[in-house]
PDB file of C-alpha atoms and ligand atoms in Angstrom:
ATOM      1  CA  MET A   3     -19.223  -8.755 -16.867  1.00 45.00           C
ATOM      2  CA  SER A   4     -17.634  -9.322 -20.207  1.00 42.00           C
ATOM      3  CA  PRO A   5     -14.089 -10.513 -20.826  1.00 45.00           C
ATOM      4  CA  GLY A   6     -12.853  -9.058 -24.097  1.00 45.00           C
ATOM      5  CA  ASP A   7      -9.889  -9.635 -26.309  1.00 42.00           C
ATOM      6  CA  GLY A   8      -8.667  -6.071 -25.847  1.00 43.00           C
ATOM      7  CA  ARG A   9      -8.521  -5.499 -29.610  1.00 44.00           C
ATOM      8  CA  GLY A  10      -5.727  -7.801 -30.495  1.00 44.00           C
ATOM      9  CA  HIS A  11      -3.290  -7.440 -27.605  1.00 52.00           C
ATOM     10  CA  ALA A  12      -2.792 -10.052 -24.918  1.00 75.00           C
ATOM     11  CA  LEU A  13      -4.265  -8.071 -22.030  1.00 92.00           C
ATOM     12  CA  ARG A  14      -7.750  -9.376 -21.287  1.00 95.00           C
ATOM     13  CA  ILE A  15     -10.087  -6.676 -20.092  1.00 96.00           C
ATOM     14  CA  LEU A  16     -12.821  -7.453 -17.629  1.00 96.00           C
ATOM     15  CA  ARG A  17     -15.324  -4.710 -16.915  1.00 95.00           C
ATOM     16  CA  ALA A  18     -16.610  -5.916 -13.600  1.00 93.00           C
ATOM     17  CA  GLY A  19     -19.629  -3.701 -12.930  1.00 94.00           C
ATOM     18  CA  THR A  20     -20.106  -1.766  -9.709  1.00 95.00           C
ATOM     19  CA  GLY A  21     -17.392  -1.567  -7.075  1.00 94.00           C
ATOM     20  CA  GLU A  22     -19.246  -4.205  -5.092  1.00 95.00           C
ATOM     21  CA  GLN A  23     -19.476  -6.636  -8.015  1.00 97.00           C
ATOM     22  CA  TRP A  24     -15.846  -5.921  -8.854  1.00 98.00           C
ATOM     23  CA  ALA A  25     -14.606  -6.770  -5.342  1.00 98.00           C
ATOM     24  CA  THR A  26     -16.758  -9.894  -5.104  1.00 98.00           C
ATOM     25  CA  TYR A  27     -15.591 -11.139  -8.503  1.00 98.00           C
ATOM     26  CA  ILE A  28     -11.905 -10.748  -7.625  1.00 98.00           C
ATOM     27  CA  ALA A  29     -12.242 -12.244  -4.137  1.00 98.00           C
ATOM     28  CA  GLU A  30     -14.235 -15.235  -5.390  1.00 98.00           C
ATOM     29  CA  THR A  31     -11.867 -15.869  -8.296  1.00 98.00           C
ATOM     30  CA  LEU A  32      -8.873 -15.795  -5.947  1.00 98.00           C
ATOM     31  CA  ILE A  33     -10.651 -18.143  -3.527  1.00 98.00           C
ATOM     32  CA  ALA A  34     -11.321 -20.496  -6.448  1.00 98.00           C
ATOM     33  CA  ARG A  35      -7.611 -20.446  -7.360  1.00 98.00           C
ATOM     34  CA  LEU A  36      -6.767 -21.313  -3.722  1.00 97.00           C
ATOM     35  CA  GLN A  37      -9.213 -24.201  -3.740  1.00 96.00           C
ATOM     36  CA  VAL A  38      -7.569 -25.654  -6.844  1.00 97.00           C
ATOM     37  CA  THR A  39      -4.032 -24.892  -5.594  1.00 98.00           C
ATOM     38  CA  PRO A  40      -3.890 -24.697  -1.759  1.00 98.00           C
ATOM     39  CA  SER A  41      -0.126 -23.992  -1.961  1.00 98.00           C
ATOM     40  CA  LEU A  42      -0.767 -20.915  -4.156  1.00 98.00           C
ATOM     41  CA  ARG A  43       2.130 -18.445  -4.244  1.00 98.00           C
ATOM     42  CA  VAL A  44       0.510 -15.061  -4.523  1.00 98.00           C
ATOM     43  CA  CYS A  45       1.925 -11.541  -4.708  1.00 98.00           C
ATOM     44  CA  LEU A  46      -0.275  -8.941  -3.042  1.00 98.00           C
ATOM     45  CA  PRO A  47      -0.250  -5.135  -3.229  1.00 98.00           C
ATOM     46  CA  THR A  48      -1.305  -2.542  -0.707  1.00 98.00           C
ATOM     47  CA  GLY A  49      -2.996   0.782  -1.471  1.00 95.00           C
ATOM     48  CA  LEU A  50      -6.669   1.605  -1.277  1.00 95.00           C
ATOM     49  CA  THR A  51      -7.769  -0.358  -4.349  1.00 97.00           C
ATOM     50  CA  PRO A  52      -7.568  -3.936  -2.962  1.00 98.00           C
ATOM     51  CA  VAL A  53      -9.046  -3.174   0.475  1.00 98.00           C
ATOM     52  CA  PRO A  54     -12.634  -4.284  -0.369  1.00 98.00           C
ATOM     53  CA  VAL A  55     -11.236  -7.433  -1.991  1.00 98.00           C
ATOM     54  CA  TYR A  56      -9.254  -8.263   1.153  1.00 98.00           C
ATOM     55  CA  GLU A  57     -12.353  -7.619   3.250  1.00 98.00           C
ATOM     56  CA  ARG A  58     -14.241 -10.287   1.321  1.00 98.00           C
ATOM     57  CA  ILE A  59     -11.364 -12.768   1.380  1.00 98.00           C
ATOM     58  CA  ALA A  60     -11.052 -12.361   5.168  1.00 98.00           C
ATOM     59  CA  GLY A  61     -14.789 -13.003   5.448  1.00 98.00           C
ATOM     60  CA  ALA A  62     -14.488 -16.181   3.393  1.00 98.00           C
ATOM     61  CA  VAL A  63     -11.621 -17.443   5.587  1.00 98.00           C
ATOM     62  CA  ALA A  64     -13.631 -16.654   8.742  1.00 98.00           C
ATOM     63  CA  ALA A  65     -16.556 -18.572   7.266  1.00 98.00           C
ATOM     64  CA  GLY A  66     -14.331 -21.576   6.545  1.00 97.00           C
ATOM     65  CA  ARG A  67     -14.724 -21.179   2.768  1.00 96.00           C
ATOM     66  CA  ALA A  68     -11.045 -20.469   2.100  1.00 97.00           C
ATOM     67  CA  SER A  69      -7.695 -21.203   3.715  1.00 98.00           C
ATOM     68  CA  PHE A  70      -4.198 -19.795   3.310  1.00 98.00           C
ATOM     69  CA  ALA A  71      -2.693 -22.468   5.602  1.00 98.00           C
ATOM     70  CA  ARG A  72      -0.548 -23.845   2.775  1.00 98.00           C
ATOM     71  CA  ALA A  73      -0.279 -20.679   0.672  1.00 98.00           C
ATOM     72  CA  GLU A  74       2.601 -18.221   0.428  1.00 98.00           C
ATOM     73  CA  VAL A  75       2.217 -14.442   0.207  1.00 98.00           C
ATOM     74  CA  PHE A  76       4.833 -12.095  -1.238  1.00 98.00           C
ATOM     75  CA  LEU A  77       4.434  -8.381  -0.588  1.00 98.00           C
ATOM     76  CA  LEU A  78       4.763  -6.442  -3.841  1.00 98.00           C
ATOM     77  CA  ASP A  79       6.720  -3.462  -2.530  1.00 98.00           C
ATOM     78  CA  GLU A  80       7.687  -1.444   0.525  1.00 98.00           C
ATOM     79  CA  PHE A  81       8.499   2.139   1.473  1.00 98.00           C
ATOM     80  CA  GLY A  82      12.081   2.848   2.543  1.00 98.00           C
ATOM     81  CA  GLY A  83      13.311   4.959   5.435  1.00 97.00           C
ATOM     82  CA  VAL A  84      10.188   4.246   7.478  1.00 97.00           C
ATOM     83  CA  ALA A  85      10.238   2.810  11.021  1.00 96.00           C
ATOM     84  CA  PRO A  86       9.321  -0.899  11.292  1.00 95.00           C
ATOM     85  CA  ASP A  87       6.225  -0.110  13.357  1.00 95.00           C
ATOM     86  CA  ASP A  88       5.017   2.813  11.227  1.00 97.00           C
ATOM     87  CA  THR A  89       1.372   2.215  10.367  1.00 97.00           C
ATOM     88  CA  GLY A  90       2.020   3.521   6.829  1.00 97.00           C
ATOM     89  CA  ARG A  91       4.430   0.717   5.945  1.00 98.00           C
ATOM     90  CA  CYS A  92       3.107  -1.646   3.298  1.00 98.00           C
ATOM     91  CA  ASP A  93       3.672  -4.727   5.490  1.00 98.00           C
ATOM     92  CA  GLN A  94       1.703  -3.091   8.311  1.00 98.00           C
ATOM     93  CA  MET A  95      -1.118  -2.206   5.918  1.00 98.00           C
ATOM     94  CA  LEU A  96      -1.347  -5.716   4.499  1.00 98.00           C
ATOM     95  CA  ARG A  97      -1.337  -7.195   7.998  1.00 98.00           C
ATOM     96  CA  ARG A  98      -4.146  -4.879   9.050  1.00 98.00           C
ATOM     97  CA  ASP A  99      -6.223  -5.298   5.911  1.00 98.00           C
ATOM     98  CA  LEU A 100      -5.779  -9.040   5.443  1.00 98.00           C
ATOM     99  CA  LEU A 101      -3.048 -11.080   7.108  1.00 98.00           C
ATOM    100  CA  ASP A 102      -4.164 -10.604  10.709  1.00 98.00           C
ATOM    101  CA  ARG A 103      -7.564 -11.939   9.659  1.00 98.00           C
ATOM    102  CA  ILE A 104      -6.569 -15.060   7.730  1.00 98.00           C
ATOM    103  CA  ASP A 105      -4.813 -18.314   8.591  1.00 98.00           C
ATOM    104  CA  LEU A 106      -1.547 -17.712   6.696  1.00 98.00           C
ATOM    105  CA  PRO A 107       1.350 -19.020   8.849  1.00 98.00           C
ATOM    106  CA  PRO A 108       3.580 -15.982   9.628  1.00 97.00           C
ATOM    107  CA  GLU A 109       6.664 -17.628   8.099  1.00 97.00           C
ATOM    108  CA  ARG A 110       4.832 -17.824   4.778  1.00 98.00           C
ATOM    109  CA  PHE A 111       4.609 -14.035   4.530  1.00 98.00           C
ATOM    110  CA  HIS A 112       7.547 -12.602   2.583  1.00 98.00           C
ATOM    111  CA  ARG A 113       8.237  -8.902   2.963  1.00 98.00           C
ATOM    112  CA  PHE A 114      11.028  -6.340   2.828  1.00 98.00           C
ATOM    113  CA  ALA A 115      12.728  -5.343   6.085  1.00 96.00           C
ATOM    114  CA  LEU A 116      14.847  -2.584   4.439  1.00 97.00           C
ATOM    115  CA  ASP A 117      16.891  -2.112   7.593  1.00 94.00           C
ATOM    116  CA  GLY A 118      20.264  -3.297   6.304  1.00 95.00           C
ATOM    117  CA  ASP A 119      21.922  -3.886   2.922  1.00 98.00           C
ATOM    118  CA  VAL A 120      18.972  -3.089   0.673  1.00 98.00           C
ATOM    119  CA  ASP A 121      20.579  -4.343  -2.544  1.00 98.00           C
ATOM    120  CA  ALA A 122      21.409  -7.693  -0.912  1.00 98.00           C
ATOM    121  CA  GLU A 123      17.898  -7.960   0.484  1.00 98.00           C
ATOM    122  CA  CYS A 124      16.352  -7.259  -2.915  1.00 98.00           C
ATOM    123  CA  GLY A 125      18.584  -9.923  -4.480  1.00 98.00           C
ATOM    124  CA  ALA A 126      17.473 -12.438  -1.858  1.00 98.00           C
ATOM    125  CA  TYR A 127      13.828 -11.495  -2.459  1.00 98.00           C
ATOM    126  CA  GLU A 128      14.223 -12.092  -6.176  1.00 98.00           C
ATOM    127  CA  GLN A 129      15.780 -15.482  -5.398  1.00 98.00           C
ATOM    128  CA  ALA A 130      12.925 -16.391  -3.057  1.00 98.00           C
ATOM    129  CA  ILE A 131      10.404 -15.649  -5.801  1.00 98.00           C
ATOM    130  CA  GLY A 132      12.404 -17.939  -8.047  1.00 98.00           C
ATOM    131  CA  SER A 133      10.477 -19.082 -11.088  1.00 97.00           C
ATOM    132  CA  GLY A 134       7.656 -16.665 -10.271  1.00 98.00           C
ATOM    133  CA  CYS A 135       4.437 -16.393  -8.321  1.00 98.00           C
ATOM    134  CA  ASP A 136       1.325 -18.255  -9.417  1.00 98.00           C
ATOM    135  CA  LEU A 137      -0.766 -15.096  -9.228  1.00 98.00           C
ATOM    136  CA  THR A 138       0.135 -11.422  -8.880  1.00 98.00           C
ATOM    137  CA  LEU A 139      -2.375  -8.720  -8.008  1.00 98.00           C
ATOM    138  CA  LEU A 140      -1.428  -5.142  -8.845  1.00 98.00           C
ATOM    139  CA  GLY A 141      -2.913  -1.718  -8.319  1.00 98.00           C
ATOM    140  CA  ILE A 142      -2.074   1.022 -10.758  1.00 98.00           C
ATOM    141  CA  GLY A 143      -0.766   4.513 -10.104  1.00 97.00           C
ATOM    142  CA  ARG A 144      -2.142   7.490 -11.974  1.00 96.00           C
ATOM    143  CA  ASN A 145       1.245   7.757 -13.703  1.00 97.00           C
ATOM    144  CA  GLY A 146       1.026   4.122 -14.815  1.00 98.00           C
ATOM    145  CA  HIS A 147       3.315   2.656 -12.178  1.00 98.00           C
ATOM    146  CA  VAL A 148       2.814  -0.899 -10.952  1.00 98.00           C
ATOM    147  CA  GLY A 149       4.331  -1.675  -7.583  1.00 98.00           C
ATOM    148  CA  MET A 150       6.962   1.041  -7.307  1.00 98.00           C
ATOM    149  CA  ASN A 151       8.027   0.570 -10.910  1.00 98.00           C
ATOM    150  CA  GLU A 152       7.814   4.210 -11.846  1.00 98.00           C
ATOM    151  CA  PRO A 153       7.823   5.519 -15.446  1.00 98.00           C
ATOM    152  CA  GLY A 154      11.139   4.514 -17.008  1.00 98.00           C
ATOM    153  CA  SER A 155      11.126   1.005 -15.459  1.00 98.00           C
ATOM    154  CA  GLY A 156      12.007  -1.435 -18.203  1.00 97.00           C
ATOM    155  CA  PRO A 157      10.828  -4.978 -18.944  1.00 98.00           C
ATOM    156  CA  GLU A 158      14.113  -6.413 -17.658  1.00 98.00           C
ATOM    157  CA  SER A 159      13.879  -4.777 -14.209  1.00 98.00           C
ATOM    158  CA  LEU A 160      14.173  -7.060 -11.160  1.00 98.00           C
ATOM    159  CA  THR A 161      13.452  -6.605  -7.447  1.00 98.00           C
ATOM    160  CA  ARG A 162      15.436  -3.523  -6.473  1.00 98.00           C
ATOM    161  CA  ARG A 163      15.688  -0.237  -4.649  1.00 98.00           C
ATOM    162  CA  VAL A 164      13.874   2.563  -6.494  1.00 98.00           C
ATOM    163  CA  GLU A 165      13.413   6.293  -6.130  1.00 98.00           C
ATOM    164  CA  LEU A 166       9.750   7.280  -5.956  1.00 98.00           C
ATOM    165  CA  ALA A 167       8.255   9.729  -8.438  1.00 97.00           C
ATOM    166  CA  PRO A 168       7.398  12.996  -6.647  1.00 97.00           C
ATOM    167  CA  GLU A 169       3.690  12.330  -7.226  1.00 96.00           C
ATOM    168  CA  THR A 170       4.019   8.893  -5.589  1.00 96.00           C
ATOM    169  CA  THR A 171       5.674  10.423  -2.527  1.00 97.00           C
ATOM    170  CA  ALA A 172       2.885  13.024  -2.392  1.00 97.00           C
ATOM    171  CA  ALA A 173       0.185  10.349  -2.803  1.00 96.00           C
ATOM    172  CA  SER A 174       1.693   8.316   0.057  1.00 96.00           C
ATOM    173  CA  ALA A 175       0.528  11.027   2.480  1.00 97.00           C
ATOM    174  CA  ARG A 176      -2.790   9.162   2.716  1.00 96.00           C
ATOM    175  CA  TYR A 177      -1.056   6.261   4.451  1.00 96.00           C
ATOM    176  CA  PHE A 178       1.032   8.179   6.989  1.00 97.00           C
ATOM    177  CA  SER A 179       0.054  10.000  10.162  1.00 96.00           C
ATOM    178  CA  HIS A 180       3.118  12.291   9.895  1.00 96.00           C
ATOM    179  CA  ASP A 181       4.745  14.350   7.135  1.00 95.00           C
ATOM    180  CA  ARG A 182       8.088  12.488   6.819  1.00 96.00           C
ATOM    181  CA  LEU A 183       7.013  10.916   3.536  1.00 98.00           C
ATOM    182  CA  PRO A 184       9.132   8.244   1.826  1.00 98.00           C
ATOM    183  CA  THR A 185      11.191   9.176  -1.242  1.00 98.00           C
ATOM    184  CA  TRP A 186      12.383   5.663  -2.038  1.00 98.00           C
ATOM    185  CA  GLY A 187      11.322   2.066  -1.696  1.00 98.00           C
ATOM    186  CA  ALA A 188      11.888  -1.495  -2.858  1.00 98.00           C
ATOM    187  CA  THR A 189       9.717  -3.270  -5.378  1.00 98.00           C
ATOM    188  CA  MET A 190       9.427  -6.427  -7.415  1.00 98.00           C
ATOM    189  CA  GLY A 191      10.564  -5.509 -10.904  1.00 98.00           C
ATOM    190  CA  ILE A 192       8.644  -5.750 -14.149  1.00 98.00           C
ATOM    191  CA  ALA A 193      10.547  -8.919 -15.079  1.00 98.00           C
ATOM    192  CA  THR A 194       9.749 -10.375 -11.647  1.00 98.00           C
ATOM    193  CA  ILE A 195       6.048  -9.661 -12.178  1.00 98.00           C
ATOM    194  CA  MET A 196       6.135 -11.000 -15.736  1.00 98.00           C
ATOM    195  CA  ARG A 197       7.316 -14.396 -14.424  1.00 98.00           C
ATOM    196  CA  SER A 198       4.008 -14.756 -12.554  1.00 98.00           C
ATOM    197  CA  ARG A 199       1.721 -17.344 -14.154  1.00 98.00           C
ATOM    198  CA  GLU A 200      -1.218 -14.906 -13.917  1.00 98.00           C
ATOM    199  CA  VAL A 201      -1.369 -11.149 -13.358  1.00 98.00           C
ATOM    200  CA  TRP A 202      -4.473  -9.179 -12.405  1.00 98.00           C
ATOM    201  CA  LEU A 203      -4.289  -5.412 -12.764  1.00 98.00           C
ATOM    202  CA  LEU A 204      -6.946  -3.867 -10.521  1.00 98.00           C
ATOM    203  CA  ALA A 205      -8.563  -0.461 -10.973  1.00 98.00           C
ATOM    204  CA  THR A 206     -11.576   1.248  -9.444  1.00 98.00           C
ATOM    205  CA  GLY A 207     -13.071   4.721  -9.493  1.00 98.00           C
ATOM    206  CA  THR A 208     -13.246   7.580 -11.976  1.00 97.00           C
ATOM    207  CA  GLY A 209      -9.832   8.850 -10.870  1.00 97.00           C
ATOM    208  CA  LYS A 210      -8.247   5.814 -12.549  1.00 98.00           C
ATOM    209  CA  ALA A 211     -10.239   6.067 -15.797  1.00 98.00           C
ATOM    210  CA  PRO A 212      -7.617   8.165 -17.694  1.00 98.00           C
ATOM    211  CA  ILE A 213      -4.717   5.843 -16.839  1.00 98.00           C
ATOM    212  CA  VAL A 214      -6.816   2.734 -17.554  1.00 98.00           C
ATOM    213  CA  ARG A 215      -7.473   4.121 -21.032  1.00 97.00           C
ATOM    214  CA  ARG A 216      -3.743   4.792 -21.529  1.00 98.00           C
ATOM    215  CA  VAL A 217      -2.787   1.300 -20.339  1.00 97.00           C
ATOM    216  CA  VAL A 218      -5.067  -0.180 -22.986  1.00 96.00           C
ATOM    217  CA  ARG A 219      -4.441   2.241 -25.856  1.00 95.00           C
ATOM    218  CA  ASP A 220      -0.979   3.811 -25.544  1.00 96.00           C
ATOM    219  CA  ALA A 221       2.071   2.203 -27.114  1.00 96.00           C
ATOM    220  CA  ILE A 222       3.701  -0.479 -24.962  1.00 97.00           C
ATOM    221  CA  SER A 223       6.503   1.448 -23.277  1.00 97.00           C
ATOM    222  CA  PRO A 224       8.425   1.796 -20.006  1.00 98.00           C
ATOM    223  CA  LEU A 225       7.059   5.349 -19.936  1.00 98.00           C
ATOM    224  CA  VAL A 226       3.771   3.785 -18.796  1.00 98.00           C
ATOM    225  CA  PRO A 227       5.029   0.652 -17.018  1.00 98.00           C
ATOM    226  CA  ALA A 228       1.576  -0.966 -16.785  1.00 98.00           C
ATOM    227  CA  THR A 229       1.474  -1.176 -20.615  1.00 98.00           C
ATOM    228  CA  LEU A 230       4.330  -3.709 -20.397  1.00 98.00           C
ATOM    229  CA  LEU A 231       1.823  -6.193 -18.956  1.00 98.00           C
ATOM    230  CA  ARG A 232       0.218  -6.359 -22.390  1.00 97.00           C
ATOM    231  CA  SER A 233       3.087  -8.657 -23.374  1.00 96.00           C
ATOM    232  CA  HIS A 234       2.156 -11.111 -20.615  1.00 96.00           C
ATOM    233  CA  PRO A 235       0.325 -14.229 -21.854  1.00 95.00           C
ATOM    234  CA  ALA A 236      -2.158 -14.283 -18.956  1.00 96.00           C
ATOM    235  CA  ALA A 237      -2.623 -10.736 -17.704  1.00 98.00           C
ATOM    236  CA  MET A 238      -6.070  -9.343 -17.033  1.00 98.00           C
ATOM    237  CA  LEU A 239      -7.198  -5.788 -16.360  1.00 98.00           C
ATOM    238  CA  ILE A 240     -10.138  -5.956 -13.962  1.00 98.00           C
ATOM    239  CA  ALA A 241     -11.797  -2.562 -13.735  1.00 98.00           C
ATOM    240  CA  ASP A 242     -15.078  -1.427 -12.261  1.00 98.00           C
ATOM    241  CA  ALA A 243     -17.527   0.590 -14.340  1.00 97.00           C
ATOM    242  CA  ASP A 244     -16.065   3.915 -13.199  1.00 97.00           C
ATOM    243  CA  ALA A 245     -12.455   3.028 -13.957  1.00 98.00           C
ATOM    244  CA  SER A 246     -13.378   1.616 -17.377  1.00 97.00           C
ATOM    245  CA  ALA A 247     -15.633   4.552 -18.324  1.00 96.00           C
ATOM    246  CA  LEU A 248     -13.189   6.002 -20.872  1.00 97.00           C
ATOM    247  CA  LEU A 249     -12.511   2.740 -22.704  1.00 94.00           C
ATOM    248  CA  GLY A 250     -15.455   3.220 -25.030  1.00 81.00           C
ATOM    249  CA  HIS A 251     -17.715   0.539 -26.403  1.00 71.00           C
ATOM    250  CA  GLY A 252     -16.367  -2.666 -27.851  1.00 63.00           C
ATOM    251  CA  VAL A 253     -13.384  -2.853 -25.505  1.00 64.00           C
ATOM    252  CA  GLY A 254     -13.824  -5.410 -22.761  1.00 60.00           C
TER     253      GLY A 254
HETATM  254  P1  PGA B  16      -4.251   2.958  -4.820  1.00 88.80           P
HETATM  255  O1  PGA B  16      -2.724   2.949  -5.218  1.00 88.80           O
HETATM  256  O2  PGA B  16      -4.720   1.559  -4.835  1.00 88.80           O
HETATM  257  O3  PGA B  16      -4.289   3.547  -3.434  1.00 88.80           O
HETATM  258  O4  PGA B  16      -4.949   3.820  -5.825  1.00 88.80           O
HETATM  259  C1  PGA B  16      -2.327   2.237  -6.344  1.00 88.80           C
HETATM  260  C2  PGA B  16      -0.890   2.524  -6.682  1.00 88.80           C
HETATM  261  O5  PGA B  16      -0.459   3.682  -6.580  1.00 88.80           O
HETATM  262  O6  PGA B  16      -0.188   1.585  -7.094  1.00 88.80           O
END
């Protein structure tokens, strides 16, 4: 594993080896943050990428090596127009993959209900995040989205209702057991994410290699929202060997 300076921009790049080494590194680093700051305020994503990380964190909590008893978890985003008990909802996924298996008090889990005035709810969510999370974990979409900040999302964007890119709606089919796929959602904005003290952008697998290369090399632009993280003072791209395969030598 070799942290690099990313050729002059602020984004640190960590090439974290095999998928197994990658997941262990991220889980252990998060556990270390929790040990230093038991009241850690952390933003967590869903999607397939973090699942092996959550598996390891749940194992550490079960083994008594980590505790979320004083922590706070903010869900990064949520699909709209989906029933509260739909297994494809982001809050349901995070519960299944992590929260049901750790000691986080239920009232310390912040999520989107999206069953009433969505704009008001997003405003309240932004308020609850306040000065920012301590740590934000993000996956990355093949179009460069982070959370549901689709291409075109600017650096000033806050927690809000968003329309999903058609490819994001199509990709959501892997989460749902029916074909009524979501076309909108609610997400922390880029500005909300940028207030986090630390941001880790997670990527695994060859399918993510092209977008990982673009995040590192393309111009910083809302057209590839993940590039905006390069302006963050403590953002880190943590990619396994497959996802970093197109970065070339000397980067990370
Ligand atoms: P994935 O999704 O982790 O399932 O690849 C990431 C994303 O689209 O943000």
